JSON list of C-alpha atoms in Angstrom, two decimals:
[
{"chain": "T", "resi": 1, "resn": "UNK", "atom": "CA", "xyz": [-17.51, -25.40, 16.54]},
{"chain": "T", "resi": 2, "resn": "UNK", "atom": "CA", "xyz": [-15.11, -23.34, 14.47]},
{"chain": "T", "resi": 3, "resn": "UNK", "atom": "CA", "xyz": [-15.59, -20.41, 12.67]},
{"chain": "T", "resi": 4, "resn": "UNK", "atom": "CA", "xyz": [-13.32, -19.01, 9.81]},
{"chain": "T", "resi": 5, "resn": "UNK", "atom": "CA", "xyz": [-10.67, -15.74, 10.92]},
{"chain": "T", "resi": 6, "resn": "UNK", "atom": "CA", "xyz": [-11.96, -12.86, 9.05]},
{"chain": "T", "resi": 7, "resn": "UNK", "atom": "CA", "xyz": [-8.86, -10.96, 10.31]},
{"chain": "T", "resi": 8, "resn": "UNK", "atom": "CA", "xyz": [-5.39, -12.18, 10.22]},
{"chain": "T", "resi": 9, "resn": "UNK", "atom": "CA", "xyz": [-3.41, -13.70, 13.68]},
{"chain": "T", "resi": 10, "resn": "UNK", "atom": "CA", "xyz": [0.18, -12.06, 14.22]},
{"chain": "T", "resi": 11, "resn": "UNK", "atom": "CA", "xyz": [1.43, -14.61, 12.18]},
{"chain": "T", "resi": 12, "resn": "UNK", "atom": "CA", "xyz": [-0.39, -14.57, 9.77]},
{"chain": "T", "resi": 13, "resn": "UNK", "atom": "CA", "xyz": [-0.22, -10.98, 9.47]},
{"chain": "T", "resi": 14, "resn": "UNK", "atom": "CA", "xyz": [3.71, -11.45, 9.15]},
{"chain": "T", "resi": 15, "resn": "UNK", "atom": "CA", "xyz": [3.33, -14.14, 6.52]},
{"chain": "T", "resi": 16, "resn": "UNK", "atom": "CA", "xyz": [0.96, -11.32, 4.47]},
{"chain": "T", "resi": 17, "resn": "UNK", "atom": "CA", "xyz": [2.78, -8.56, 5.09]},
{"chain": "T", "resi": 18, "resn": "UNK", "atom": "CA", "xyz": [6.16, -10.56, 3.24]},
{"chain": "T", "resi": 19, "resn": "UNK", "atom": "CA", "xyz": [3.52, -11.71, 0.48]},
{"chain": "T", "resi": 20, "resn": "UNK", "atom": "CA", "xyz": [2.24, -14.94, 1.42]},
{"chain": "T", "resi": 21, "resn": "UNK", "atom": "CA", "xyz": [-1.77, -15.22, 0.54]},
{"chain": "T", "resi": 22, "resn": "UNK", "atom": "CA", "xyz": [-4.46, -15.17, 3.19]},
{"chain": "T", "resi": 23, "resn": "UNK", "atom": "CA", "xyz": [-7.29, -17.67, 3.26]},
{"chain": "T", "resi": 24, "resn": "UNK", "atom": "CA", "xyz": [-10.61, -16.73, 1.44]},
{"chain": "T", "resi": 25, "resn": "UNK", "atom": "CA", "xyz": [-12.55, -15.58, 4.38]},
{"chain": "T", "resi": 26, "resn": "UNK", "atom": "CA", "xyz": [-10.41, -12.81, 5.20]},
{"chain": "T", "resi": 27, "resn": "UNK", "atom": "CA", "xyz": [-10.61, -11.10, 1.56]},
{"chain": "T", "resi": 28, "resn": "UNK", "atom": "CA", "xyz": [-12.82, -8.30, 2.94]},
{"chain": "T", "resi": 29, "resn": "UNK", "atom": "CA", "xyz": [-9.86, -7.84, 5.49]},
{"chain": "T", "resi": 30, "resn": "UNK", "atom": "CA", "xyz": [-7.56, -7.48, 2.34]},
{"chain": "T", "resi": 31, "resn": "UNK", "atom": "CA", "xyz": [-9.81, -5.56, 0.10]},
{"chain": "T", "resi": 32, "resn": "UNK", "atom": "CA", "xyz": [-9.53, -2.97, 3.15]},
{"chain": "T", "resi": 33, "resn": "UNK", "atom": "CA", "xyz": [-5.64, -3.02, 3.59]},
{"chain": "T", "resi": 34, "resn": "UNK", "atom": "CA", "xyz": [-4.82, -2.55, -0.18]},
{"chain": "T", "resi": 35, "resn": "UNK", "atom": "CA", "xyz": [-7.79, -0.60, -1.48]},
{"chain": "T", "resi": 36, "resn": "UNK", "atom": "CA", "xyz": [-9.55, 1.37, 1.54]},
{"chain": "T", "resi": 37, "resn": "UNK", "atom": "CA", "xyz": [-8.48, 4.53, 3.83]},
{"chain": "T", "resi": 38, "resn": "UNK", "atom": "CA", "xyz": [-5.16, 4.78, 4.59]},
{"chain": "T", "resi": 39, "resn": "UNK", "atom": "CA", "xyz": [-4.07, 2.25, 2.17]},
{"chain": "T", "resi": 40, "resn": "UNK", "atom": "CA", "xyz": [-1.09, 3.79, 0.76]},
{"chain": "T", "resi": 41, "resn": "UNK", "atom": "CA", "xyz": [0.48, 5.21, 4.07]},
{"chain": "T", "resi": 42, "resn": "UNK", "atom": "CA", "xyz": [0.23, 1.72, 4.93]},
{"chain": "T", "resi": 43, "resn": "UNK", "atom": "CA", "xyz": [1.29, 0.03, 2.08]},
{"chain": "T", "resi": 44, "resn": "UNK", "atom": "CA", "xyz": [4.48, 2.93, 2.58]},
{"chain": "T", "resi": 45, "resn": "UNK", "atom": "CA", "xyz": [5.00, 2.38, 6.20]},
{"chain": "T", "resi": 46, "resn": "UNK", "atom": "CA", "xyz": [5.61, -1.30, 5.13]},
{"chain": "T", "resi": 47, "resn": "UNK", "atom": "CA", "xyz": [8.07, -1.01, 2.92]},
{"chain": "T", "resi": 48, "resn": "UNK", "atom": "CA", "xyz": [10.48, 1.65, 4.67]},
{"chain": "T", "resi": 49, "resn": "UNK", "atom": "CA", "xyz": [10.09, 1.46, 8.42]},
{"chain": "T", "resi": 50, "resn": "UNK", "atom": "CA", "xyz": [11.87, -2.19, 8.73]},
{"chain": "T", "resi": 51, "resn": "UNK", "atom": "CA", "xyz": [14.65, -0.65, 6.75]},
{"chain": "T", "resi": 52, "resn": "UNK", "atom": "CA", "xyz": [15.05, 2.45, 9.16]},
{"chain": "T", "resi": 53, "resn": "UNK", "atom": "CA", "xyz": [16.77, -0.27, 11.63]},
{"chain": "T", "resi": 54, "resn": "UNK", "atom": "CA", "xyz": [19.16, -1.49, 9.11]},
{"chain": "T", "resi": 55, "resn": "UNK", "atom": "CA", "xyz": [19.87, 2.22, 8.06]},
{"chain": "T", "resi": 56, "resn": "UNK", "atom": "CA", "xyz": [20.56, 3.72, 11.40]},
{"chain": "T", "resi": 57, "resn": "UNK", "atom": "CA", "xyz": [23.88, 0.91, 11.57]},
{"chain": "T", "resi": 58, "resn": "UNK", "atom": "CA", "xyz": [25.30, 3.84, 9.69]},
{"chain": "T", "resi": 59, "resn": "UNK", "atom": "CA", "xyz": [25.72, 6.08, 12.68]},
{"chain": "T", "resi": 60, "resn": "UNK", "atom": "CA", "xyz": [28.09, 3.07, 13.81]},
{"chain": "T", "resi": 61, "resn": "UNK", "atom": "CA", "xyz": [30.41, 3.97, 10.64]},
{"chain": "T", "resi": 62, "resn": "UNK", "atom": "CA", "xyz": [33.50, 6.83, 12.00]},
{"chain": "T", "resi": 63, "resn": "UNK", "atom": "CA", "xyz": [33.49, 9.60, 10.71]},
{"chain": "T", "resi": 64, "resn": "UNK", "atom": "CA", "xyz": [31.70, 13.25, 11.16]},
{"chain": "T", "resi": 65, "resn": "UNK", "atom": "CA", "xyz": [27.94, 12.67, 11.47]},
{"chain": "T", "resi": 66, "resn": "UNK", "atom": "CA", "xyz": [26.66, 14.22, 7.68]},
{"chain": "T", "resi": 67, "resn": "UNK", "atom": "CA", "xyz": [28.45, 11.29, 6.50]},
{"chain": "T", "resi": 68, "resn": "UNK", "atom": "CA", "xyz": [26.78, 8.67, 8.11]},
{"chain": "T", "resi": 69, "resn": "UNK", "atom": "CA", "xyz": [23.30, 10.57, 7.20]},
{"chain": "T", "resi": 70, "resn": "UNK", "atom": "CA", "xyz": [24.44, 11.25, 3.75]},
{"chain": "T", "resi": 71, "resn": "UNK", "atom": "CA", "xyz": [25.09, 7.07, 3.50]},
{"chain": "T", "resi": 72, "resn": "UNK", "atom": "CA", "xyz": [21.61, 6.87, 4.96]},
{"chain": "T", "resi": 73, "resn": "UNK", "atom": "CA", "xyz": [19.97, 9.23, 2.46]},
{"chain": "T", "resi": 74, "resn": "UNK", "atom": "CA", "xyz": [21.78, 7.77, -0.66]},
{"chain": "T", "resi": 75, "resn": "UNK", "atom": "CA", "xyz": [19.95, 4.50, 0.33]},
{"chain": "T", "resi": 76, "resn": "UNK", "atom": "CA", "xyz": [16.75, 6.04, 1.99]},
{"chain": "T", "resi": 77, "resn": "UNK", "atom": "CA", "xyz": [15.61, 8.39, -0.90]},
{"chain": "T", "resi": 78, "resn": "UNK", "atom": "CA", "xyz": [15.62, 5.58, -3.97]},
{"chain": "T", "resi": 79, "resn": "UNK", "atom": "CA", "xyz": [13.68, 2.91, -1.85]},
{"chain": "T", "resi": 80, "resn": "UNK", "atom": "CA", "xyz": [10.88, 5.71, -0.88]},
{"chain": "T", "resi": 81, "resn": "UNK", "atom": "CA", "xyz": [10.84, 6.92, -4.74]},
{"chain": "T", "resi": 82, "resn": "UNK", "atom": "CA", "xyz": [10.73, 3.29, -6.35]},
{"chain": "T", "resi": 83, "resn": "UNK", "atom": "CA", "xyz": [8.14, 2.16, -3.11]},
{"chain": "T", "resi": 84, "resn": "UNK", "atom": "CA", "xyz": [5.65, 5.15, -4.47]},
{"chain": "T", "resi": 85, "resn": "UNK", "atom": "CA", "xyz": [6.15, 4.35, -8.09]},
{"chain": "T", "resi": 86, "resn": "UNK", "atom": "CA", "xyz": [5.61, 0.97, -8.05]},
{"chain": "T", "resi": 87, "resn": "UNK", "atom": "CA", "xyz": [2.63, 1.27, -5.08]},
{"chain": "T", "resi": 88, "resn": "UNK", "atom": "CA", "xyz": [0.13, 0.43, -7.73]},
{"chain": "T", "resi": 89, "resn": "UNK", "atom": "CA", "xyz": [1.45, -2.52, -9.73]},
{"chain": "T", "resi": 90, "resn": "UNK", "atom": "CA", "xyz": [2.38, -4.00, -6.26]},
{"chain": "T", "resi": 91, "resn": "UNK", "atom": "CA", "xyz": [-1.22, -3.18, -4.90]},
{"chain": "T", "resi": 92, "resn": "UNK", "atom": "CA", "xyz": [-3.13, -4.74, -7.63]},
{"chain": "T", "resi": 93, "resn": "UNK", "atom": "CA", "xyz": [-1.00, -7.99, -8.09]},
{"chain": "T", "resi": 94, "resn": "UNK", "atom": "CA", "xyz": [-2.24, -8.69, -4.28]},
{"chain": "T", "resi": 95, "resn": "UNK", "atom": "CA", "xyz": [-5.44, -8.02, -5.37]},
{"chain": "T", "resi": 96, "resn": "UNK", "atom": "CA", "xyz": [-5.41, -10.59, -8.00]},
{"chain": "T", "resi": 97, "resn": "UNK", "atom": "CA", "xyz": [-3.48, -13.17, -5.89]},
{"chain": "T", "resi": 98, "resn": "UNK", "atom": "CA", "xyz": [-6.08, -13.07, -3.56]},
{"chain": "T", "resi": 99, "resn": "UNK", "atom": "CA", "xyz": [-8.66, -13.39, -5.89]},
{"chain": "T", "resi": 100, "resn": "UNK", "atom": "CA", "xyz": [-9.83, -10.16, -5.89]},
{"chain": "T", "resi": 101, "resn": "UNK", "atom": "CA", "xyz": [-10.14, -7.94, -8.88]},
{"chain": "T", "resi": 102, "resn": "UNK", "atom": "CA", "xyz": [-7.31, -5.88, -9.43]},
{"chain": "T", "resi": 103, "resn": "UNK", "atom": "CA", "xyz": [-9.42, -2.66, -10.76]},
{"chain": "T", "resi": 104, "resn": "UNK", "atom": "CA", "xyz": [-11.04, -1.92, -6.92]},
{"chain": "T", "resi": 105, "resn": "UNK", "atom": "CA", "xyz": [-7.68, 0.00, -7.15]},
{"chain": "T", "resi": 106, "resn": "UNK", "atom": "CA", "xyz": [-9.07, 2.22, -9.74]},
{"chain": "T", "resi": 107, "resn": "UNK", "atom": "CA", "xyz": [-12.70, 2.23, -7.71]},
{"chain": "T", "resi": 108, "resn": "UNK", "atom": "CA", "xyz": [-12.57, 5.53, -5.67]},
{"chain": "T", "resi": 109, "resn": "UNK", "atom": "CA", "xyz": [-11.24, 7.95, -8.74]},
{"chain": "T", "resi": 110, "resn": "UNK", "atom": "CA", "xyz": [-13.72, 6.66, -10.72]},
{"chain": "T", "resi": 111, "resn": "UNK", "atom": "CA", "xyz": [-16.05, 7.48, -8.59]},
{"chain": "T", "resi": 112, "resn": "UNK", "atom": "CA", "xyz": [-14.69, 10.90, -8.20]},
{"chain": "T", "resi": 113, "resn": "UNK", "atom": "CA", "xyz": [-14.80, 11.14, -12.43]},
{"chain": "T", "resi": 114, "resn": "UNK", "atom": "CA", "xyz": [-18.42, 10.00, -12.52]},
{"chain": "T", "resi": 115, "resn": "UNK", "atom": "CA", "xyz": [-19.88, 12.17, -9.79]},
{"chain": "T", "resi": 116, "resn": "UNK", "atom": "CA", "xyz": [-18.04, 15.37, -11.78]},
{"chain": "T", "resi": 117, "resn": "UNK", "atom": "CA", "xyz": [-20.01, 14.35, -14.74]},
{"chain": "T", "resi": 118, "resn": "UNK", "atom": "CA", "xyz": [-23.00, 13.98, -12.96]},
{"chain": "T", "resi": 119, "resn": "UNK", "atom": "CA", "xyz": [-22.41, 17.16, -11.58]},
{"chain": "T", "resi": 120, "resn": "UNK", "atom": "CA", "xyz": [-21.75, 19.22, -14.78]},
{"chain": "T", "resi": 121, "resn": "UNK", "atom": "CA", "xyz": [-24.40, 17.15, -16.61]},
{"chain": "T", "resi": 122, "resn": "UNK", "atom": "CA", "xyz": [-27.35, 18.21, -13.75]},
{"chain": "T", "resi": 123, "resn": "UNK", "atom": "CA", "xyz": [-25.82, 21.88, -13.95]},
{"chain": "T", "resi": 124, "resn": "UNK", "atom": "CA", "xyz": [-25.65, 22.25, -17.55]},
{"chain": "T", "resi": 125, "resn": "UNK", "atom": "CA", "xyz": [-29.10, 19.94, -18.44]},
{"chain": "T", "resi": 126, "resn": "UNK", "atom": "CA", "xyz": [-27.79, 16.93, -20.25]},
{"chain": "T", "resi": 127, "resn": "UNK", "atom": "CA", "xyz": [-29.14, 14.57, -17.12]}
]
């Protein structure tokens, strides 16, 4: 008797989280991580905190202590910038590679835009 993951092992998780594609039955499990609560501190918290390690080698670096964190910064502050502007695109291309469509990313302020409208229609009588 087997039954099919619908949440990714450690390794699998690893594989995921450096872009390799889960099987089908864990697409609900996906549609959560990229598109549901919390998915952009996640998605954020992905991208920087394996760097932090590689940063912090610059405390190892003589010299007065601003320097080191200056080094750190100079690095630091372009990867979180380009990470948020590019959240999106990155977001729905794993949508689509796991065969899910890439507009759930547009889902929830849609929502938000069609329940105003509702709103100001039932307010205003055009409903």
């Amino acid at each position: 008797m087997t039954t099919e993951r619908t949440k990714p092992s450690p390794v699998q998780f690893v594989g995921y989280s450096f872009g390799r594609v889960l099987p089908p039955s864990m697409q609900d499990w996906v549609r959560n991580d990229l598109v549901g609560n919390g998915a952009q501190v996640r998605y954020l918290a992905r991208f920087t905190v394996p760097v932090i390690p590689l940063l912090l080698l610059f405390l190892l670096i003589p010299g007065p202590l601003w320097m080191s964190l200056a080094m750190m910064a100079l690095l630091f502050i372009p990867l979180v910038y380009f990470a948020i502007a590019l959240m999106n695109v990155y977001r729905r291309h794993r949508l689509l590679i796991h065969g899910l469509d890439p507009q759930l990313i547009n889902a929830k302020a849609q929502s938000r835009v069609d329940r105003t409208r509702d709103d100001y229609e039932r307010r205003h009588g055009r409903g």
